Amino acid sequence: MPVPTRSSLLLAALATLGLASAALAHTPLCSCYDNGDGTVLCEGGFSDGSSASGVKMSVQDASGNVLIEGAIDENGEYSFDKPEGAFTVNFEGGEGHSIVIKSDEIY
């Protein structure tokens, strides 16, 4: 049986670390609901159960103008007054952790 070289051990360690970091990755989750009273409620978090408290949220009109800004609260929620016309809700959890929800997907 061949003896592992230092470089093969280093490559194995790096591969293991790469797999471990991939396993620790979390996916953003955000859903929005029309409350039927002129407001919208969004619930946000991450797939690993970590909180999204403080994650920036914005509501933009069809031209991309920011109408409303806020953040997910300690309960994982964000509420806002529903704008007229088409809009998008943006969960801005950082690079690779953003979600855009179109108004026609909110029920």
CSV table of N, CA and C in Angstrom, one decimal:
chain,number,residue,atom,x,y,z
A,1,MET,N,0.8,-1.2,0.0
A,1,MET,CA,0.0,0.0,0.0
A,1,MET,C,0.9,1.2,0.0
A,2,PRO,N,0.7,2.2,-0.9
A,2,PRO,CA,1.5,3.3,-1.0
A,2,PRO,C,1.3,4.3,0.2
A,3,VAL,N,2.4,4.9,0.6
A,3,VAL,CA,2.3,5.9,1.7
A,3,VAL,C,1.8,7.2,1.1
A,4,PRO,N,0.8,7.9,1.7
A,4,PRO,CA,0.3,9.1,1.2
A,4,PRO,C,1.3,10.2,1.3
A,5,THR,N,1.4,11.0,0.2
A,5,THR,CA,2.4,12.1,0.2
A,5,THR,C,1.7,13.3,1.0
A,6,ARG,N,2.6,14.3,1.3
A,6,ARG,CA,2.1,15.5,2.0
A,6,ARG,C,1.1,16.2,1.1
A,7,SER,N,1.4,16.3,-0.2
A,7,SER,CA,0.4,17.0,-1.1
A,7,SER,C,-0.9,16.3,-1.2
A,8,SER,N,-0.9,15.0,-1.3
A,8,SER,CA,-2.2,14.2,-1.4
A,8,SER,C,-3.0,14.4,-0.1
A,9,LEU,N,-2.3,14.5,1.1
A,9,LEU,CA,-3.0,14.7,2.3
A,9,LEU,C,-3.6,16.1,2.4
A,10,LEU,N,-2.8,17.1,1.8
A,10,LEU,CA,-3.3,18.5,1.8
A,10,LEU,C,-4.6,18.5,0.9
A,11,LEU,N,-4.5,17.9,-0.3
A,11,LEU,CA,-5.6,17.9,-1.2
A,11,LEU,C,-6.9,17.2,-0.6
A,12,ALA,N,-6.7,16.2,0.2
A,12,ALA,CA,-7.8,15.5,0.8
A,12,ALA,C,-8.4,16.4,1.9
A,13,ALA,N,-7.5,17.1,2.7
A,13,ALA,CA,-8.0,18.0,3.7
A,13,ALA,C,-8.8,19.1,3.1
A,14,LEU,N,-8.3,19.7,2.0
A,14,LEU,CA,-9.0,20.8,1.3
A,14,LEU,C,-10.4,20.3,0.8
A,15,ALA,N,-10.4,19.1,0.2
A,15,ALA,CA,-11.6,18.6,-0.3
A,15,ALA,C,-12.7,18.4,0.8
A,16,THR,N,-12.2,17.9,1.9
A,16,THR,CA,-13.1,17.7,3.1
A,16,THR,C,-13.6,19.0,3.6
A,17,LEU,N,-12.8,20.1,3.7
A,17,LEU,CA,-13.2,21.4,4.1
A,17,LEU,C,-14.2,22.0,3.1
A,18,GLY,N,-14.0,21.7,1.8
A,18,GLY,CA,-14.9,22.2,0.8
A,18,GLY,C,-16.3,21.6,0.9
A,19,LEU,N,-16.3,20.3,1.2
A,19,LEU,CA,-17.6,19.6,1.4
A,19,LEU,C,-18.3,20.1,2.7
A,20,ALA,N,-17.5,20.3,3.7
A,20,ALA,CA,-18.1,20.8,5.0
A,20,ALA,C,-18.7,22.2,4.8
A,21,SER,N,-18.0,23.1,4.1
A,21,SER,CA,-18.6,24.4,3.9
A,21,SER,C,-19.8,24.3,3.1
A,22,ALA,N,-19.9,23.4,2.1
A,22,ALA,CA,-21.1,23.3,1.3
A,22,ALA,C,-22.2,22.8,2.1
A,23,ALA,N,-22.0,21.9,3.1
A,23,ALA,CA,-23.0,21.4,3.9
A,23,ALA,C,-23.5,22.4,4.9
A,24,LEU,N,-22.7,23.4,5.2
A,24,LEU,CA,-23.1,24.5,6.1
A,24,LEU,C,-23.9,25.6,5.5
A,25,ALA,N,-23.9,25.6,4.1
A,25,ALA,CA,-24.6,26.6,3.4
A,25,ALA,C,-26.0,26.6,3.7
A,26,HIS,N,-26.6,27.8,3.6
A,26,HIS,CA,-28.1,27.9,3.8
A,26,HIS,C,-28.7,28.7,2.7
A,27,THR,N,-29.9,28.3,2.4
A,27,THR,CA,-30.7,28.9,1.3
A,27,THR,C,-31.7,29.9,1.9
A,28,PRO,N,-31.8,31.1,1.3
A,28,PRO,CA,-32.8,32.0,1.8
A,28,PRO,C,-34.2,31.5,1.4
A,29,LEU,N,-35.2,31.8,2.3
A,29,LEU,CA,-36.6,31.5,2.2
A,29,LEU,C,-37.4,32.8,2.4
A,30,CYS,N,-38.3,33.1,1.5
A,30,CYS,CA,-39.2,34.2,1.7
A,30,CYS,C,-40.5,34.0,1.0
A,31,SER,N,-41.6,34.2,1.6
A,31,SER,CA,-42.9,34.1,1.0
A,31,SER,C,-43.7,35.3,1.5
A,32,CYS,N,-44.5,35.8,0.6
A,32,CYS,CA,-45.4,37.0,0.9
A,32,CYS,C,-46.8,36.7,0.7
A,33,TYR,N,-47.7,37.2,1.5
A,33,TYR,CA,-49.1,36.9,1.5
A,33,TYR,C,-49.9,38.2,1.5
A,34,ASP,N,-51.0,38.3,0.7
A,34,ASP,CA,-51.9,39.5,0.7
A,34,ASP,C,-52.8,39.2,1.9
A,35,ASN,N,-52.9,40.2,2.8
A,35,ASN,CA,-53.7,40.0,4.0
A,35,ASN,C,-55.2,40.4,3.7
A,36,GLY,N,-55.5,40.9,2.5
A,36,GLY,CA,-56.8,41.3,2.1
A,36,GLY,C,-57.3,42.6,2.7
A,37,ASP,N,-56.4,43.3,3.4
A,37,ASP,CA,-56.8,44.5,4.1
A,37,ASP,C,-56.0,45.7,3.6
A,38,GLY,N,-55.3,45.5,2.5
A,38,GLY,CA,-54.4,46.5,1.9
A,38,GLY,C,-53.0,46.4,2.4
A,39,THR,N,-52.7,45.3,3.1
A,39,THR,CA,-51.3,45.1,3.6
A,39,THR,C,-50.8,43.8,3.1
A,40,VAL,N,-49.5,43.6,3.0
A,40,VAL,CA,-48.8,42.4,2.7
A,40,VAL,C,-47.9,42.0,3.8
A,41,LEU,N,-47.9,40.7,4.1
A,41,LEU,CA,-47.0,40.1,5.1
A,41,LEU,C,-46.0,39.2,4.4
A,42,CYS,N,-44.8,39.4,4.7
A,42,CYS,CA,-43.7,38.5,4.2
A,42,CYS,C,-43.1,37.8,5.4
A,43,GLU,N,-42.7,36.5,5.2
A,43,GLU,CA,-42.0,35.7,6.2
A,43,GLU,C,-40.7,35.3,5.6
A,44,GLY,N,-39.6,35.5,6.3
A,44,GLY,CA,-38.3,35.2,5.8
A,44,GLY,C,-37.5,34.5,6.8
A,45,GLY,N,-36.5,33.7,6.3
A,45,GLY,CA,-35.6,32.9,7.1
A,45,GLY,C,-34.6,32.2,6.2
A,46,PHE,N,-33.9,31.2,6.8
A,46,PHE,CA,-32.9,30.5,6.0
A,46,PHE,C,-33.2,29.0,6.2
A,47,SER,N,-32.8,28.2,5.2
A,47,SER,CA,-33.1,26.8,5.3
A,47,SER,C,-32.5,26.0,6.4
A,48,ASP,N,-31.4,26.5,7.0
A,48,ASP,CA,-30.8,25.9,8.1
A,48,ASP,C,-31.4,26.3,9.4
A,49,GLY,N,-32.5,27.1,9.4
A,49,GLY,CA,-33.2,27.5,10.6
A,49,GLY,C,-32.7,28.8,11.2
A,50,SER,N,-31.6,29.4,10.6
A,50,SER,CA,-31.1,30.6,11.1
A,50,SER,C,-32.0,31.8,10.8
A,51,SER,N,-32.0,32.7,11.7
A,51,SER,CA,-32.9,33.9,11.6
A,51,SER,C,-32.5,34.8,10.5
A,52,ALA,N,-33.5,35.4,9.9
A,52,ALA,CA,-33.3,36.5,8.9
A,52,ALA,C,-33.6,37.9,9.5
A,53,SER,N,-33.7,37.9,10.8
A,53,SER,CA,-33.9,39.2,11.5
A,53,SER,C,-32.8,40.2,11.0
A,54,GLY,N,-33.3,41.4,10.6
A,54,GLY,CA,-32.4,42.4,10.2
A,54,GLY,C,-32.1,42.4,8.7
A,55,VAL,N,-32.5,41.4,8.0
A,55,VAL,CA,-32.3,41.3,6.5
A,55,VAL,C,-33.1,42.4,5.9
A,56,LYS,N,-32.5,43.2,5.0
A,56,LYS,CA,-33.1,44.3,4.3
A,56,LYS,C,-34.2,43.8,3.4
A,57,MET,N,-35.3,44.5,3.4
A,57,MET,CA,-36.4,44.3,2.5
A,57,MET,C,-36.7,45.6,1.7
A,58,SER,N,-37.1,45.5,0.5
A,58,SER,CA,-37.5,46.7,-0.3
A,58,SER,C,-38.7,46.3,-1.2
A,59,VAL,N,-39.5,47.3,-1.5
A,59,VAL,CA,-40.6,47.1,-2.4
A,59,VAL,C,-40.3,48.1,-3.5
A,60,GLN,N,-40.4,47.6,-4.8
A,60,GLN,CA,-40.1,48.5,-5.9
A,60,GLN,C,-41.3,48.5,-6.9
A,61,ASP,N,-41.5,49.6,-7.6
A,61,ASP,CA,-42.5,49.6,-8.6
A,61,ASP,C,-42.0,49.0,-9.9
A,62,ALA,N,-42.8,48.9,-10.9
A,62,ALA,CA,-42.4,48.2,-12.1
A,62,ALA,C,-41.2,48.9,-12.8
A,63,SER,N,-40.9,50.1,-12.5
A,63,SER,CA,-39.8,50.8,-13.1
A,63,SER,C,-38.5,50.6,-12.3
A,64,GLY,N,-38.6,49.9,-11.1
A,64,GLY,CA,-37.4,49.7,-10.3
A,64,GLY,C,-37.2,50.8,-9.2
A,65,ASN,N,-38.2,51.7,-9.1
A,65,ASN,CA,-38.1,52.8,-8.1
A,65,ASN,C,-38.4,52.2,-6.7
A,66,VAL,N,-37.6,52.5,-5.7
A,66,VAL,CA,-37.9,52.0,-4.4
A,66,VAL,C,-39.0,52.7,-3.8
A,67,LEU,N,-40.1,52.0,-3.4
A,67,LEU,CA,-41.3,52.6,-2.8
A,67,LEU,C,-41.2,52.5,-1.3
A,68,ILE,N,-40.7,51.4,-0.8
A,68,ILE,CA,-40.7,51.1,0.7
A,68,ILE,C,-39.5,50.4,1.0
A,69,GLU,N,-38.9,50.7,2.2
A,69,GLU,CA,-37.7,49.9,2.7
A,69,GLU,C,-37.9,49.6,4.1
A,70,GLY,N,-37.4,48.5,4.5
A,70,GLY,CA,-37.5,48.0,5.9
A,70,GLY,C,-36.6,46.8,6.1
A,71,ALA,N,-36.9,46.0,7.1
A,71,ALA,CA,-36.2,44.8,7.4
A,71,ALA,C,-37.0,43.8,8.1
A,72,ILE,N,-36.6,42.5,8.0
A,72,ILE,CA,-37.3,41.4,8.6
A,72,ILE,C,-37.1,41.7,10.2
A,73,ASP,N,-38.2,41.5,10.9
A,73,ASP,CA,-38.2,41.7,12.3
A,73,ASP,C,-37.7,40.4,13.1
A,74,GLU,N,-37.7,40.5,14.4
A,74,GLU,CA,-37.2,39.4,15.2
A,74,GLU,C,-38.1,38.1,15.1
A,75,ASN,N,-39.3,38.3,14.6
A,75,ASN,CA,-40.2,37.2,14.4
A,75,ASN,C,-40.2,36.6,13.0
A,76,GLY,N,-39.2,37.1,12.2
A,76,GLY,CA,-39.1,36.7,10.8
A,76,GLY,C,-40.1,37.2,9.9
A,77,GLU,N,-40.7,38.4,10.2
A,77,GLU,CA,-41.8,39.0,9.4
A,77,GLU,C,-41.5,40.4,9.0
A,78,TYR,N,-42.1,40.8,7.9
A,78,TYR,CA,-42.0,42.1,7.3
A,78,TYR,C,-43.4,42.4,6.7
A,79,SER,N,-44.0,43.5,7.2
A,79,SER,CA,-45.3,43.9,6.7
A,79,SER,C,-45.2,45.3,6.0
A,80,PHE,N,-46.0,45.5,5.0
A,80,PHE,CA,-46.1,46.8,4.4
A,80,PHE,C,-47.4,47.1,3.7
A,81,ASP,N,-47.7,48.3,3.5
A,81,ASP,CA,-49.0,48.7,2.8
A,81,ASP,C,-48.8,48.4,1.3
A,82,LYS,N,-49.8,47.7,0.8
A,82,LYS,CA,-49.7,47.2,-0.6
A,82,LYS,C,-49.8,48.4,-1.6
A,83,PRO,N,-48.8,48.5,-2.4
A,83,PRO,CA,-48.8,49.6,-3.4
A,83,PRO,C,-49.8,49.4,-4.5
A,84,GLU,N,-50.2,50.4,-5.2
A,84,GLU,CA,-51.1,50.3,-6.4
A,84,GLU,C,-50.2,49.7,-7.6
A,85,GLY,N,-50.8,49.0,-8.5
A,85,GLY,CA,-50.1,48.5,-9.6
A,85,GLY,C,-49.1,47.4,-9.3
A,86,ALA,N,-48.3,47.1,-10.4
A,86,ALA,CA,-47.3,46.0,-10.3
A,86,ALA,C,-46.1,46.5,-9.4
A,87,PHE,N,-45.6,45.5,-8.6
A,87,PHE,CA,-44.4,45.8,-7.8
A,87,PHE,C,-43.7,44.5,-7.5
A,88,THR,N,-42.5,44.6,-7.0
A,88,THR,CA,-41.7,43.5,-6.5
A,88,THR,C,-41.3,43.7,-5.1
A,89,VAL,N,-41.1,42.6,-4.4
A,89,VAL,CA,-40.6,42.6,-3.0
A,89,VAL,C,-39.2,41.9,-3.1
A,90,ASN,N,-38.3,42.6,-2.5
A,90,ASN,CA,-36.9,42.1,-2.6
A,90,ASN,C,-36.4,41.8,-1.2
A,91,PHE,N,-36.0,40.5,-1.0
A,91,PHE,CA,-35.3,40.0,0.2
A,91,PHE,C,-33.9,40.1,-0.1
A,92,GLU,N,-33.1,40.9,0.6
A,92,GLU,CA,-31.8,41.2,0.2
A,92,GLU,C,-30.8,40.7,1.3
A,93,GLY,N,-30.6,39.4,1.3
A,93,GLY,CA,-29.8,38.7,2.3
A,93,GLY,C,-28.4,38.6,1.9
A,94,GLY,N,-27.9,39.3,0.9
A,94,GLY,CA,-26.5,39.3,0.5
A,94,GLY,C,-26.3,38.5,-0.7
A,95,GLU,N,-25.1,38.5,-1.2
A,95,GLU,CA,-24.8,37.8,-2.5
A,95,GLU,C,-25.2,36.4,-2.4
A,96,GLY,N,-25.9,35.9,-3.4
A,96,GLY,CA,-26.4,34.6,-3.5
A,96,GLY,C,-27.6,34.3,-2.5
A,97,HIS,N,-28.0,35.3,-1.8
A,97,HIS,CA,-29.1,35.1,-0.8
A,97,HIS,C,-30.2,36.1,-1.0
A,98,SER,N,-30.5,36.4,-2.2
A,98,SER,CA,-31.5,37.4,-2.5
A,98,SER,C,-32.7,36.7,-3.2
A,99,ILE,N,-33.9,37.2,-2.9
A,99,ILE,CA,-35.1,36.7,-3.5
A,99,ILE,C,-35.9,37.8,-4.0
A,100,VAL,N,-36.5,37.7,-5.2
A,100,VAL,CA,-37.4,38.7,-5.7
A,100,VAL,C,-38.8,38.1,-5.9
A,101,ILE,N,-39.8,38.7,-5.3
A,101,ILE,CA,-41.2,38.1,-5.4
A,101,ILE,C,-42.0,39.2,-6.2
A,102,LYS,N,-42.6,38.8,-7.3
A,102,LYS,CA,-43.4,39.7,-8.1
A,102,LYS,C,-44.8,39.8,-7.5
A,103,SER,N,-45.5,40.9,-7.6
A,103,SER,CA,-46.8,41.1,-7.0
A,103,SER,C,-47.8,40.1,-7.5
A,104,ASP,N,-47.7,39.7,-8.8
A,104,ASP,CA,-48.7,38.7,-9.2
A,104,ASP,C,-48.5,37.3,-8.7
A,105,GLU,N,-47.4,37.1,-7.9
A,105,GLU,CA,-47.2,35.8,-7.2
A,105,GLU,C,-47.6,35.9,-5.7
A,106,ILE,N,-48.2,37.0,-5.3
A,106,ILE,CA,-48.6,37.2,-3.9
A,106,ILE,C,-50.2,37.0,-3.8
A,107,TYR,N,-50.6,36.1,-3.0
A,107,TYR,CA,-52.0,35.8,-2.9
A,107,TYR,C,-52.5,36.0,-1.5
